Tab-separated table of C-alpha atoms and ligand atoms in Angstrom:
chain	number	residue	atom	x	y	z
A	178	MET	CA	-0.158	-0.055	-0.066
A	179	GLY	CA	0.980	3.651	-0.600
A	180	GLN	CA	2.213	5.402	2.571
A	181	SER	CA	1.589	9.128	3.209
A	182	LEU	CA	4.378	11.777	3.180
A	183	SER	CA	4.455	14.794	5.524
A	184	ILE	CA	6.998	17.450	4.661
A	185	HIS	CA	7.875	20.245	7.174
A	186	ASN	CA	10.037	23.309	6.610
A	187	LEU	CA	12.160	21.536	4.215
A	188	GLU	CA	15.260	23.491	3.215
A	189	ALA	CA	17.842	22.430	0.752
A	190	TRP	CA	21.234	24.038	-0.403
A	191	TYR	CA	23.541	23.640	-3.227
A	192	GLY	CA	26.643	25.058	-1.668
A	193	SER	CA	25.555	28.452	-0.260
A	194	ASN	CA	22.859	28.473	-2.810
A	195	LYS	CA	19.436	27.964	-0.974
A	196	ILE	CA	17.148	25.879	-3.362
A	197	LEU	CA	14.155	25.061	-1.156
A	198	LYS	CA	12.970	27.644	1.081
A	199	GLY	CA	11.007	26.066	3.582
A	200	ILE	CA	8.519	23.605	1.942
A	201	ASN	CA	5.618	22.353	3.852
A	202	MET	CA	3.403	19.785	2.298
A	203	GLU	CA	0.991	16.996	3.185
A	204	ILE	CA	0.911	14.170	0.527
A	205	ARG	CA	-1.876	11.724	0.853
A	206	PRO	CA	-1.373	7.796	0.178
A	207	ASN	CA	-2.479	6.170	-3.048
A	208	GLN	CA	-2.830	9.373	-4.729
A	209	VAL	CA	-0.914	10.997	-7.799
A	210	THR	CA	0.681	14.260	-6.678
A	211	ALA	CA	2.072	16.489	-9.598
A	212	ILE	CA	4.713	19.037	-9.095
A	213	ILE	CA	4.776	21.658	-11.532
A	214	GLY	CA	6.831	24.896	-11.772
A	215	PRO	CA	9.287	26.652	-14.030
A	216	SER	CA	12.610	25.347	-14.905
A	217	GLY	CA	15.093	25.688	-12.061
A	218	CYS	CA	12.433	26.347	-9.299
A	219	GLY	CA	13.660	23.186	-7.277
A	220	LYS	CA	11.227	20.408	-8.468
A	221	SER	CA	13.795	17.669	-8.969
A	222	THR	CA	15.739	18.964	-5.906
A	223	PHE	CA	12.495	18.495	-3.899
A	224	VAL	CA	11.892	14.794	-4.926
A	225	ARG	CA	15.554	13.965	-4.520
A	226	CYS	CA	15.109	15.126	-0.706
A	227	ILE	CA	12.338	12.544	-0.529
A	228	ASN	CA	14.638	9.616	-1.069
A	229	ARG	CA	17.698	11.422	0.472
A	230	MET	CA	19.756	11.547	-2.683
A	231	HIS	CA	20.065	15.147	-2.441
A	232	GLU	CA	22.297	14.875	0.490
A	233	THR	CA	24.496	12.505	-1.322
A	234	LEU	CA	25.717	15.036	-3.772
A	235	PRO	CA	28.755	17.122	-2.748
A	236	ARG	CA	28.409	20.452	-0.972
A	237	THR	CA	24.666	20.013	-0.562
A	238	ARG	CA	22.628	20.327	2.909
A	239	VAL	CA	19.141	19.522	3.749
A	240	ARG	CA	17.243	20.788	6.762
A	241	GLY	CA	13.698	20.092	7.877
A	242	GLU	CA	11.360	16.890	8.427
A	243	ILE	CA	9.963	14.403	6.061
A	244	SER	CA	8.087	11.510	7.520
A	245	LEU	CA	6.790	8.445	5.711
A	246	ASP	CA	3.402	7.308	7.365
A	247	GLY	CA	4.431	9.563	10.533
A	248	ARG	CA	8.076	8.091	10.684
A	249	SER	CA	10.921	10.242	10.094
A	250	ILE	CA	12.806	9.353	6.807
A	251	TYR	CA	15.998	10.320	8.722
A	252	ASP	CA	15.634	7.362	11.123
A	253	LEU	CA	15.886	4.782	8.347
A	254	ASN	CA	19.084	4.048	6.692
A	255	PRO	CA	19.347	5.393	3.124
A	256	VAL	CA	19.389	2.017	1.506
A	257	ALA	CA	16.201	0.769	3.121
A	258	LEU	CA	14.572	4.208	2.556
A	259	ARG	CA	15.324	3.902	-1.300
A	260	LYS	CA	13.692	0.415	-1.351
A	261	THR	CA	10.451	2.045	0.063
A	262	VAL	CA	10.758	5.172	-1.990
A	263	GLY	CA	11.610	4.318	-5.715
A	264	MET	CA	12.587	6.643	-8.274
A	265	VAL	CA	12.224	7.134	-12.006
A	266	PHE	CA	14.168	9.756	-13.849
A	267	GLN	CA	13.522	12.100	-16.695
A	268	LYS	CA	15.980	10.335	-18.870
A	269	ALA	CA	15.556	6.586	-18.946
A	270	ASN	CA	18.789	5.105	-17.628
A	271	PRO	CA	18.841	1.298	-17.961
A	272	PHE	CA	22.109	-0.214	-16.853
A	273	PRO	CA	23.746	-0.295	-20.051
A	274	SER	CA	25.774	-3.659	-19.644
A	275	MET	CA	22.741	-5.368	-18.487
A	276	SER	CA	19.904	-7.440	-20.228
A	277	ILE	CA	16.333	-6.314	-19.832
A	278	TYR	CA	15.917	-9.207	-17.317
A	279	ASP	CA	18.906	-8.334	-15.300
A	280	ASN	CA	17.838	-4.607	-15.394
A	281	VAL	CA	14.586	-5.453	-13.759
A	282	VAL	CA	15.972	-7.689	-11.063
A	283	ALA	CA	19.062	-5.535	-10.172
A	284	GLY	CA	17.392	-3.963	-7.298
A	285	LEU	CA	16.065	-7.318	-5.969
A	286	ARG	CA	19.555	-8.919	-6.199
A	287	LEU	CA	21.051	-5.873	-4.447
A	288	ASN	CA	18.622	-6.643	-1.741
A	289	GLY	CA	19.929	-10.157	-1.461
A	290	MET	CA	17.226	-12.138	-3.246
A	291	LYS	CA	18.943	-15.198	-5.022
A	292	ASN	CA	16.098	-17.681	-5.607
A	293	LYS	CA	15.816	-17.863	-9.397
A	294	GLN	CA	12.119	-18.639	-9.336
A	295	GLU	CA	11.378	-15.808	-7.304
A	296	LEU	CA	13.434	-13.465	-9.230
A	297	LYS	CA	11.595	-14.630	-12.481
A	298	ALA	CA	8.218	-14.234	-11.081
A	299	SER	CA	8.967	-10.883	-9.750
A	300	ALA	CA	10.574	-9.856	-13.087
A	301	GLU	CA	7.404	-10.600	-15.061
A	302	LYS	CA	5.115	-9.045	-12.390
A	303	SER	CA	7.048	-5.905	-12.711
A	304	LEU	CA	7.239	-5.846	-16.403
A	305	ARG	CA	3.353	-6.492	-16.536
A	306	MET	CA	2.685	-3.715	-14.125
A	307	ALA	CA	4.898	-1.463	-16.298
A	308	ALA	CA	2.952	-2.556	-19.374
A	309	LEU	CA	6.167	-3.776	-21.095
A	310	TRP	CA	5.792	-7.585	-20.676
A	311	ASP	CA	4.192	-8.263	-23.924
A	312	GLU	CA	6.727	-6.468	-25.946
A	313	VAL	CA	9.888	-8.081	-24.295
A	314	LYS	CA	8.734	-11.435	-23.037
A	315	ASP	CA	10.501	-13.155	-26.097
A	316	ARG	CA	13.623	-11.032	-25.653
A	317	LEU	CA	14.525	-10.623	-22.010
A	318	ASN	CA	18.182	-11.391	-22.638
A	319	TYR	CA	18.564	-8.652	-25.197
A	320	SER	CA	20.334	-5.647	-23.884
A	321	GLY	CA	18.310	-2.967	-21.947
A	322	MET	CA	19.841	-0.504	-24.573
A	323	SER	CA	18.140	-2.353	-27.471
A	324	LEU	CA	14.736	-0.880	-26.411
A	325	SER	CA	13.159	2.218	-27.767
A	326	GLY	CA	13.359	5.285	-25.542
A	327	GLY	CA	9.623	4.727	-24.362
A	328	GLN	CA	10.351	1.116	-23.733
A	329	GLN	CA	13.607	2.005	-21.746
A	330	GLN	CA	11.558	4.398	-19.664
A	331	ARG	CA	8.960	1.521	-18.671
A	332	LEU	CA	11.884	-0.697	-18.138
A	333	CYS	CA	13.102	1.764	-15.656
A	334	ILE	CA	9.690	1.811	-14.248
A	335	ALA	CA	9.598	-1.925	-13.974
A	336	ARG	CA	13.011	-1.872	-12.046
A	337	ALA	CA	11.644	0.617	-9.674
A	338	LEU	CA	8.510	-1.467	-9.095
A	339	ALA	CA	10.501	-4.752	-8.735
A	340	VAL	CA	11.676	-3.808	-5.272
A	341	GLU	CA	8.000	-3.058	-4.178
A	342	PRO	CA	8.321	0.415	-3.078
A	343	SER	CA	5.324	2.313	-1.629
A	344	VAL	CA	6.165	5.597	-2.882
A	345	LEU	CA	7.344	6.167	-6.420
A	346	LEU	CA	8.919	9.395	-7.309
A	347	MET	CA	8.808	10.244	-11.052
A	348	ASP	CA	11.032	13.121	-12.426
A	349	GLU	CA	9.460	13.940	-15.924
A	350	PRO	CA	9.143	10.188	-16.792
A	351	ALA	CA	7.539	11.103	-20.028
A	352	SER	CA	9.199	14.193	-21.167
A	353	ALA	CA	11.130	12.545	-23.970
A	354	LEU	CA	8.375	10.117	-25.205
A	355	ASP	CA	5.944	10.153	-27.971
A	356	PRO	CA	2.245	10.596	-27.484
A	357	ILE	CA	1.597	7.051	-27.495
A	358	ALA	CA	4.086	6.087	-25.165
A	359	THR	CA	3.255	9.016	-23.078
A	360	THR	CA	-0.611	7.641	-22.819
A	361	HIS	CA	1.170	4.225	-21.897
A	362	ILE	CA	2.716	5.727	-19.015
A	363	GLU	CA	-0.126	7.930	-18.150
A	364	GLU	CA	-2.427	4.945	-17.934
A	365	LEU	CA	0.216	3.141	-16.021
A	366	ILE	CA	0.426	5.958	-13.273
A	367	ARG	CA	-3.239	5.791	-12.931
A	368	SER	CA	-3.469	2.240	-12.345
A	369	LEU	CA	-0.352	2.127	-10.205
A	370	LYS	CA	-1.732	4.521	-7.676
A	371	GLU	CA	-3.947	1.560	-6.469
A	372	ILE	CA	-0.674	0.354	-4.732
A	373	TYR	CA	1.740	3.417	-4.542
A	374	THR	CA	1.766	6.911	-3.472
A	375	ILE	CA	3.085	8.695	-6.649
A	376	ILE	CA	4.763	11.920	-6.930
A	377	ILE	CA	5.478	13.150	-10.508
A	378	VAL	CA	7.241	16.010	-11.734
A	379	THR	CA	6.042	17.343	-15.059
A	380	HIS	CA	6.409	20.381	-17.404
A	381	ASN	CA	3.205	19.185	-19.202
A	382	MET	CA	0.210	20.861	-17.641
A	383	GLN	CA	-2.083	18.802	-19.542
A	384	GLN	CA	-0.430	15.705	-18.411
A	385	ALA	CA	-0.644	16.985	-14.701
A	386	ALA	CA	-4.338	17.908	-15.323
A	387	ARG	CA	-5.023	14.279	-16.705
A	388	ILE	CA	-3.361	12.129	-14.107
A	389	ALA	CA	-2.887	13.966	-10.813
A	390	ASP	CA	-5.387	13.939	-7.946
A	391	SER	CA	-3.478	16.930	-6.569
A	392	THR	CA	-1.140	19.266	-7.917
A	393	ALA	CA	1.552	21.616	-6.358
A	394	PHE	CA	2.909	24.632	-7.960
A	395	PHE	CA	6.606	25.571	-7.184
A	396	LEU	CA	8.154	28.966	-7.667
A	397	SER	CA	11.743	29.839	-6.673
A	398	GLY	CA	12.006	27.119	-4.139
A	399	GLU	CA	8.602	27.834	-2.553
A	400	LEU	CA	5.458	26.060	-2.580
A	401	VAL	CA	2.910	28.573	-3.899
A	402	GLU	CA	-0.010	26.455	-4.010
A	403	HIS	CA	-1.016	22.820	-3.489
A	404	GLY	CA	-4.685	21.667	-3.956
A	405	PRO	CA	-6.997	19.388	-5.743
A	406	THR	CA	-5.838	19.198	-9.479
A	407	SER	CA	-9.549	20.121	-10.564
A	408	GLU	CA	-9.222	23.220	-8.457
A	409	ILE	CA	-5.679	24.361	-9.688
A	410	PHE	CA	-6.661	24.131	-13.238
A	411	THR	CA	-10.072	25.569	-13.056
A	412	ASN	CA	-9.772	28.059	-10.259
A	413	PRO	CA	-6.343	28.590	-8.739
A	414	HIS	CA	-6.221	31.067	-5.731
A	415	ASP	CA	-2.893	32.385	-6.351
A	416	LYS	CA	-2.374	34.804	-9.290
A	417	ARG	CA	1.063	33.288	-9.802
A	418	THR	CA	-0.337	29.883	-10.231
A	419	GLU	CA	-3.057	31.375	-12.589
A	420	ASP	CA	-0.336	32.990	-14.671
A	421	TYR	CA	1.721	30.007	-14.682
A	422	ILE	CA	-0.952	27.472	-15.854
A	423	THR	CA	-2.490	29.883	-18.473
A	424	GLY	CA	0.778	30.358	-20.000
A	425	ARG	CA	1.095	34.036	-19.073
A	426	PHE	CA	4.107	33.779	-16.855
A	427	GLY	CA	6.937	36.275	-16.733
B	62	MET	CA	2.419	36.079	-24.636
B	63	ARG	CA	-0.240	33.479	-25.626
B	64	GLN	CA	-0.775	35.505	-28.825
B	65	SER	CA	-3.044	32.992	-30.688
B	66	LEU	CA	-5.155	32.603	-27.449
B	67	ASN	CA	-5.292	36.388	-26.998
B	68	ASP	CA	-6.322	36.800	-30.694
B	69	GLY	CA	-8.959	34.179	-30.423
B	70	GLN	CA	-10.379	35.795	-27.697
B	71	LEU	CA	-10.505	39.095	-29.354
B	72	ILE	CA	-12.482	37.422	-32.118
B	73	LEU	CA	-15.015	35.931	-29.845
B	74	ASN	CA	-15.442	39.483	-28.190
B	75	ASN	CA	-16.108	40.888	-31.664
B	76	LEU	CA	-18.323	38.201	-32.810
B	77	LEU	CA	-20.421	38.685	-29.622
B	78	LYS	CA	-20.451	42.328	-30.090
B	79	ASP	CA	-21.808	41.709	-33.619
B	80	MET	CA	-24.557	39.464	-32.453
B	81	GLY	CA	-25.620	41.959	-29.923
B	82	GLN	CA	-25.888	44.774	-32.553
B	83	GLU	CA	-27.763	42.325	-34.823
B	84	VAL	CA	-30.140	41.502	-31.964
B	85	GLU	CA	-30.712	45.088	-31.145
B	86	ARG	CA	-31.444	45.937	-34.984
B	87	ILE	CA	-33.810	43.156	-35.058
B	88	LEU	CA	-35.642	43.854	-31.812
B	89	GLN	CA	-36.053	47.397	-32.738
B	90	GLY	CA	-37.411	46.450	-36.199
B	91	CYS	CA	-39.867	44.083	-34.736
B	92	ILE	CA	-41.359	46.643	-32.308
B	93	LYS	CA	-41.699	49.067	-35.228
B	94	THR	CA	-43.297	46.382	-37.106
B	95	LEU	CA	-45.693	45.745	-34.215
B	96	LYS	CA	-46.728	49.234	-33.954
B	97	SER	CA	-47.432	49.518	-37.726
B	98	LEU	CA	-48.764	46.033	-38.180
B	99	ASP	CA	-47.040	45.890	-41.629
B	100	ARG	CA	-47.001	42.357	-42.601
B	101	THR	CA	-44.281	42.770	-45.232
B	102	GLN	CA	-42.053	44.080	-42.792
B	103	ALA	CA	-42.808	41.299	-40.446
B	104	GLU	CA	-41.732	38.701	-43.033
B	105	TYR	CA	-38.411	40.654	-43.586
B	106	TRP	CA	-37.531	40.446	-39.906
B	107	ILE	CA	-38.535	36.934	-39.548
B	108	ALA	CA	-36.022	36.099	-42.165
B	109	GLN	CA	-33.204	37.837	-40.331
B	110	ASP	CA	-32.951	34.931	-37.844
B	111	GLN	CA	-30.255	33.604	-40.342
B	112	VAL	CA	-28.058	36.304	-39.526
B	113	VAL	CA	-27.825	35.733	-35.673
B	114	ASN	CA	-27.749	31.818	-36.184
B	115	ASN	CA	-24.762	32.244	-38.531
B	116	LEU	CA	-22.920	34.481	-35.827
B	117	GLU	CA	-23.611	32.133	-33.149
B	118	ARG	CA	-22.221	29.208	-35.085
B	119	GLN	CA	-18.922	31.196	-35.816
B	120	VAL	CA	-18.826	31.613	-31.937
B	121	ASP	CA	-19.009	27.838	-31.668
B	122	ASP	CA	-16.576	27.119	-34.169
B	123	GLU	CA	-13.939	29.608	-32.693
B	124	CYS	CA	-14.529	28.243	-29.186
B	125	VAL	CA	-13.979	24.578	-30.508
B	126	ARG	CA	-11.045	25.627	-32.250
B	127	LEU	CA	-9.448	27.288	-29.253
B	128	ILE	CA	-10.340	24.595	-26.843
B	129	ALA	CA	-8.782	22.109	-29.294
B	130	THR	CA	-5.579	24.085	-30.132
B	131	GLN	CA	-4.827	26.270	-27.132
B	132	GLN	CA	-6.055	23.978	-24.222
B	133	PRO	CA	-7.199	26.849	-22.191
B	134	VAL	CA	-7.427	26.600	-18.345
B	135	ALA	CA	-8.803	28.476	-15.572
B	136	LYS	CA	-10.135	31.999	-16.581
B	137	ASP	CA	-9.295	31.213	-20.080
B	138	LEU	CA	-11.263	28.395	-20.253
B	139	ARG	CA	-14.331	30.044	-18.338
B	140	LYS	CA	-14.102	32.835	-20.822
B	141	ILE	CA	-14.523	30.612	-23.808
B	142	ILE	CA	-17.267	28.470	-22.206
B	143	SER	CA	-19.124	31.603	-21.231
B	144	ALA	CA	-18.601	33.204	-24.790
B	145	MET	CA	-20.414	29.908	-25.976
B	146	LYS	CA	-23.249	30.338	-23.506
B	147	ILE	CA	-23.736	34.122	-24.083
B	148	SER	CA	-24.032	33.428	-27.826
B	149	THR	CA	-26.648	30.870	-27.041
B	150	ASP	CA	-28.569	33.534	-24.981
B	151	LEU	CA	-28.101	36.090	-27.742
B	152	GLU	CA	-29.409	33.516	-30.433
B	153	ARG	CA	-32.561	32.818	-28.225
B	154	MET	CA	-32.977	36.722	-27.673
B	155	GLY	CA	-33.000	36.942	-31.581
B	156	ASP	CA	-35.692	34.279	-31.651
B	157	LEU	CA	-37.622	36.149	-28.962
B	158	ALA	CA	-37.485	39.433	-30.949
B	159	ILE	CA	-38.611	37.592	-33.978
B	160	GLY	CA	-41.648	36.081	-32.086
B	161	ILE	CA	-42.892	39.627	-31.928
B	162	ALA	CA	-42.789	39.908	-35.718
B	163	LYS	CA	-44.644	36.458	-35.919
B	164	VAL	CA	-47.206	38.034	-33.744
B	165	VAL	CA	-47.821	40.722	-36.430
B	166	ARG	CA	-48.797	37.793	-38.781
B	167	ARG	CA	-51.833	36.957	-36.774
B	168	ILE	CA	-53.001	40.222	-35.347
B	169	GLU	CA	-56.171	41.787	-37.114
B	170	GLY	CA	-55.678	45.599	-36.950
B	171	PRO	CA	-56.124	48.240	-35.879
B	172	LEU	CA	-54.736	47.920	-32.379
B	173	CYS	CA	-57.130	48.385	-29.503
B	174	LYS	CA	-54.811	51.184	-27.892
B	175	PRO	CA	-51.539	52.925	-28.700
B	176	LEU	CA	-48.452	50.679	-27.841
B	177	ILE	CA	-46.701	52.453	-24.978
B	178	ASP	CA	-45.573	49.942	-22.288
B	179	ILE	CA	-44.420	47.294	-24.879
B	180	PRO	CA	-41.851	49.583	-26.702
B	181	LEU	CA	-40.716	50.694	-23.219
B	182	MET	CA	-40.159	47.172	-22.134
B	183	ALA	CA	-38.385	46.661	-25.309
B	184	GLU	CA	-36.289	49.574	-24.480
B	185	LYS	CA	-35.379	48.286	-21.061
B	186	ALA	CA	-34.631	44.920	-22.183
B	187	LEU	CA	-32.357	46.158	-24.831
B	188	ALA	CA	-30.578	48.402	-22.370
B	189	MET	CA	-29.831	45.276	-20.265
B	190	MET	CA	-28.451	43.268	-23.125
B	191	ARG	CA	-26.147	46.126	-23.981
B	192	GLN	CA	-25.190	46.448	-20.240
B	193	GLY	CA	-24.609	42.766	-20.136
B	194	LEU	CA	-22.347	42.837	-23.150
B	195	GLU	CA	-20.603	45.995	-21.678
B	196	ALA	CA	-20.011	43.917	-18.328
B	197	TYR	CA	-18.646	41.098	-20.391
B	198	ARG	CA	-16.211	43.351	-22.438
B	199	THR	CA	-14.922	45.131	-19.211
B	200	GLU	CA	-15.450	42.109	-16.855
B	201	ASP	CA	-17.474	44.526	-14.587
B	202	MET	CA	-18.920	42.659	-11.659
B	203	GLU	CA	-21.139	45.520	-10.545
B	204	LEU	CA	-22.671	46.061	-13.879
B	205	ALA	CA	-23.406	42.446	-14.099
B	206	GLN	CA	-24.883	42.251	-10.699
B	207	ASN	CA	-27.048	45.283	-11.305
B	208	LEU	CA	-28.750	43.457	-14.138
B	209	ALA	CA	-30.874	41.694	-11.388
B	210	LEU	CA	-32.446	44.858	-10.394
B	211	GLN	CA	-33.270	45.887	-13.852
B	212	ASP	CA	-34.661	42.589	-14.478
B	213	ASP	CA	-37.158	43.091	-11.525
B	214	ALA	CA	-38.230	46.363	-13.292
B	215	VAL	CA	-38.883	44.585	-16.486
B	216	ASP	CA	-40.904	41.834	-14.765
B	217	HIS	CA	-42.919	44.475	-12.934
B	218	LEU	CA	-43.870	46.234	-16.393
B	219	TYR	CA	-44.682	42.832	-17.854
B	220	ASN	CA	-47.045	42.341	-15.018
B	221	GLN	CA	-48.615	45.631	-15.648
B	222	ILE	CA	-49.190	45.017	-19.282
B	223	VAL	CA	-50.954	41.698	-18.481
B	224	ARG	CA	-53.127	43.604	-15.930
B	225	ASP	CA	-53.950	46.269	-18.278
B	226	LEU	CA	-54.661	44.078	-21.405
B	227	LEU	CA	-56.970	41.770	-19.144
B	228	VAL	CA	-59.033	44.897	-18.217
B	229	ILE	CA	-59.437	45.872	-21.795
B	230	MET	CA	-60.038	42.290	-23.055
B	231	SER	CA	-62.841	42.030	-20.254
B	232	GLN	CA	-64.633	45.068	-21.564
B	233	LYS	CA	-64.128	44.399	-25.265
B	234	PRO	CA	-64.422	40.760	-26.146
B	235	GLU	CA	-64.039	41.430	-29.838
B	236	ILE	CA	-60.253	42.169	-29.251
B	237	LEU	CA	-59.618	38.960	-27.411
B	238	ASP	CA	-57.267	37.560	-29.921
B	239	GLN	CA	-55.357	40.783	-30.361
B	240	GLY	CA	-54.996	41.175	-26.437
B	241	MET	CA	-53.725	37.598	-26.310
B	242	TYR	CA	-51.226	38.297	-28.893
B	243	LEU	CA	-49.930	41.415	-27.264
B	244	THR	CA	-49.584	39.599	-24.079
B	245	PHE	CA	-47.286	36.962	-26.029
B	246	ALA	CA	-45.056	40.088	-27.163
B	247	GLY	CA	-44.754	41.078	-23.451
B	248	ARG	CA	-43.932	37.752	-22.450
B	249	TYR	CA	-41.184	37.335	-25.075
B	250	LEU	CA	-39.647	40.656	-23.904
B	251	GLU	CA	-39.767	39.336	-20.163
B	252	ARG	CA	-37.854	36.469	-21.386
B	253	PHE	CA	-35.418	38.432	-23.392
B	254	ALA	CA	-34.564	40.244	-20.331
B	255	ASP	CA	-34.043	37.062	-18.643
B	256	HIS	CA	-31.399	36.024	-21.102
B	257	ALA	CA	-29.878	39.526	-20.724
B	258	THR	CA	-29.508	38.599	-17.104
B	259	ASN	CA	-27.977	35.364	-17.973
B	260	ILE	CA	-25.167	37.271	-19.746
B	261	GLY	CA	-24.541	38.989	-16.421
B	262	GLU	CA	-24.282	35.629	-14.654
B	263	ASN	CA	-21.687	34.512	-17.044
B	264	VAL	CA	-19.638	37.425	-16.241
B	265	ILE	CA	-19.725	36.776	-12.707
B	266	TYR	CA	-18.617	33.135	-13.417
B	267	ILE	CA	-15.677	34.415	-15.490
B	268	THR	CA	-14.462	36.692	-12.813
B	269	THR	CA	-15.171	34.567	-9.693
B	270	ALA	CA	-15.621	30.852	-11.054
B	271	GLU	CA	-18.823	30.860	-9.170
B	272	ARG	CA	-22.483	30.481	-10.204
B	273	LYS	CA	-24.799	32.926	-9.066
B	274	ASP	CA	-28.490	33.073	-9.846
B	275	LEU	CA	-29.374	36.580	-10.929
B	276	ASN	CA	-32.874	35.622	-12.150
B	277	LYS	CA	-34.550	35.067	-8.760
C	64	ATP	N1	24.260	19.825	-9.214
C	64	ATP	C1	24.170	21.035	-8.928
C	64	ATP	N2	24.990	21.917	-8.414
C	64	ATP	C2	24.736	23.213	-8.216
C	64	ATP	N3	23.380	23.890	-8.261
C	64	ATP	C3	22.268	22.952	-8.823
C	64	ATP	C4	22.711	21.633	-9.075
C	64	ATP	N4	21.440	21.119	-9.648
C	64	ATP	C5	20.619	21.990	-9.523
C	64	ATP	N5	21.196	23.087	-9.156
C	64	ATP	C6	20.548	24.330	-8.859
C	64	ATP	O1	19.268	24.007	-8.188
C	64	ATP	C7	18.327	24.812	-8.553
C	64	ATP	C8	16.953	23.968	-8.593
C	64	ATP	O2	17.216	22.914	-9.505
C	64	ATP	P1	16.308	21.804	-9.772
C	64	ATP	O3	16.979	20.690	-10.850
C	64	ATP	O4	15.682	21.144	-8.578
C	64	ATP	O5	15.085	22.433	-10.763
C	64	ATP	P2	13.915	21.933	-11.491
C	64	ATP	O6	12.672	22.582	-10.964
C	64	ATP	O7	13.921	20.552	-11.306
C	64	ATP	O8	14.173	22.258	-12.975
C	64	ATP	P3	13.929	21.490	-14.343
C	64	ATP	O9	12.529	21.834	-14.450
C	64	ATP	O10	14.734	22.516	-15.448
C	64	ATP	O11	14.309	20.128	-14.262
C	64	ATP	C9	18.451	25.500	-9.878
C	64	ATP	O12	18.755	26.805	-9.646
C	64	ATP	C10	19.778	24.764	-10.334
C	64	ATP	O13	20.735	25.667	-11.004
C	65	MG	MG1	14.102	18.913	-12.878
C-alpha cells in the first residue's frame, strides 16, 4: 500500500545557494501528486530530498522534516529508504551492460534475493505492471539498450517497481516520449496509484491535469499553492499559479 | 504572450459584439413592425433569424478551435465556455424578438390602444442586453450584478401590461385575440430580459468561478 508523506519546513542547499526555502506539504497515500513549476524552481531537488539522494551530492545540505506514514525518513538507513521510495528519472537510464531481465531484477539482487524462481516471477510481475511484458517477453536477454526510448522508460519503471516500494517518485518520466508511449505511461501511473503513492514532476500541464489527484505549484524554491488538480486548473487561488498554468508567466 | 489565444478571445469578443448589434437591430425593427402591423416588414424581420444563427455558429466554431488548439485552463477556459453560453443566449434573444414579428402575422388591426408599455419594455430589455455585453467586455462585476435589479423592473412592467390588457379584454371581447397576442409579445420581452440577465451571470462566473442566480 502507498504511504503518506508529511513534509515540514524543508530547506535544501547547493553550496551556499538555498534552493528549497521551507516547503510544507502533505501528500496523501495512493494518490498522484503532480509537481509543476518553471525550470530551476527546485522540483527535482524536492523529489531527490524525499529519497535522500540530494544529500549524497557534494556540497549539499538539507534541513527540515520528512516523514513517511508518520515516521521520520532520517530514522531509516538510506538504502532501506530507497527500497520504500522508488525513483524514475527524466531520462531513461537502464544499466547499459545488463540485459532487460537483469535490469529489472538488479534491485532485488542488491537486496539479497537469490532464488531464481522468485526473481523470475518478480521480473514478470514488474514488467507486466509497467505494461512492457508483451513487448519484451521473447527477448529478455537482449540488452536494455536495445529498447526504444519509451520502452526503456517503462523498463526503468519496472526496475523501480520490482523492489516493491510504497512511494514512487517520477521526475518528468514522459518528457522524451511520443504521444503513444506517453499515454501508456499515464495509464500506467493511473493504475499504479492503487498500490503506490506517486509524486510526478512534469512540465506538461495537460499531463498533470490528466493524471494527478492533487497538484503543487513551485516557484523559486517555494510552494505557492497545493490543492486538488481540478481546482488548480479551473480556479487557482494564487495569481502566480494562474499566470503559470495559463501560460502568461513572466 | 499566448498571442494566438489572445487573438482568439478578441475574435470572440467581436463576434459577440456583432451578435448584440444584430439582435438590437432586429428587436427594434420588430417593435416598429408591431406598431405599424406591416406584414411585409414582419416577413423581412422573420428572415433575419439567419444572420444571428450564423454568428452563433461562428462563435461555436471559434470556441471549439481554441479549446482544441490552445488547451485553455482557469479563467481562459471560463471565458471561452461563457462566450459559447452568451452566444446561445443572444441567439435565443434574437428568436424572441422575431417572435414579436410573428405575432404581427396574426394580429387583425387596428390596435385596441396605442402601444406604450411594450416599446418601453423593449427599450429596457435592450438596455439590459447592452449592459450585459458591456459587463462582459470590461469584466465589470457591478454592471453584471445590477442586471438583477433591472430584470425586476422589466418583470414589473410585464405584470402591468398583462393587467391592463386583461381589463381591456374583459370590456371588449372582440379584441380578445389581439389582447392575447400582445400579451405574448410582452412575455417574449420578459424572457428576452431574462437572457440578458444570464449574460451577467456568465460575467460573474468568468471573474469569480462561481455560479450566481441573478434571475430570482
Ligand atoms: N548539481 C548542482 N549543483 C549546483 N546547483 C544545482 C545543481 N543541480 C541543480 N542546481 C540548482 O538548483 C536549482 C533547482 O534545480 P532543480 O534541478 O531542482 O530544478 P527543477 O525545478 O527540477 O528544474 P527543471 O524543470 O529544469 O528540471 C537551480 O537553480 C539549479 O541551478
Ligand atoms: Mg528537474
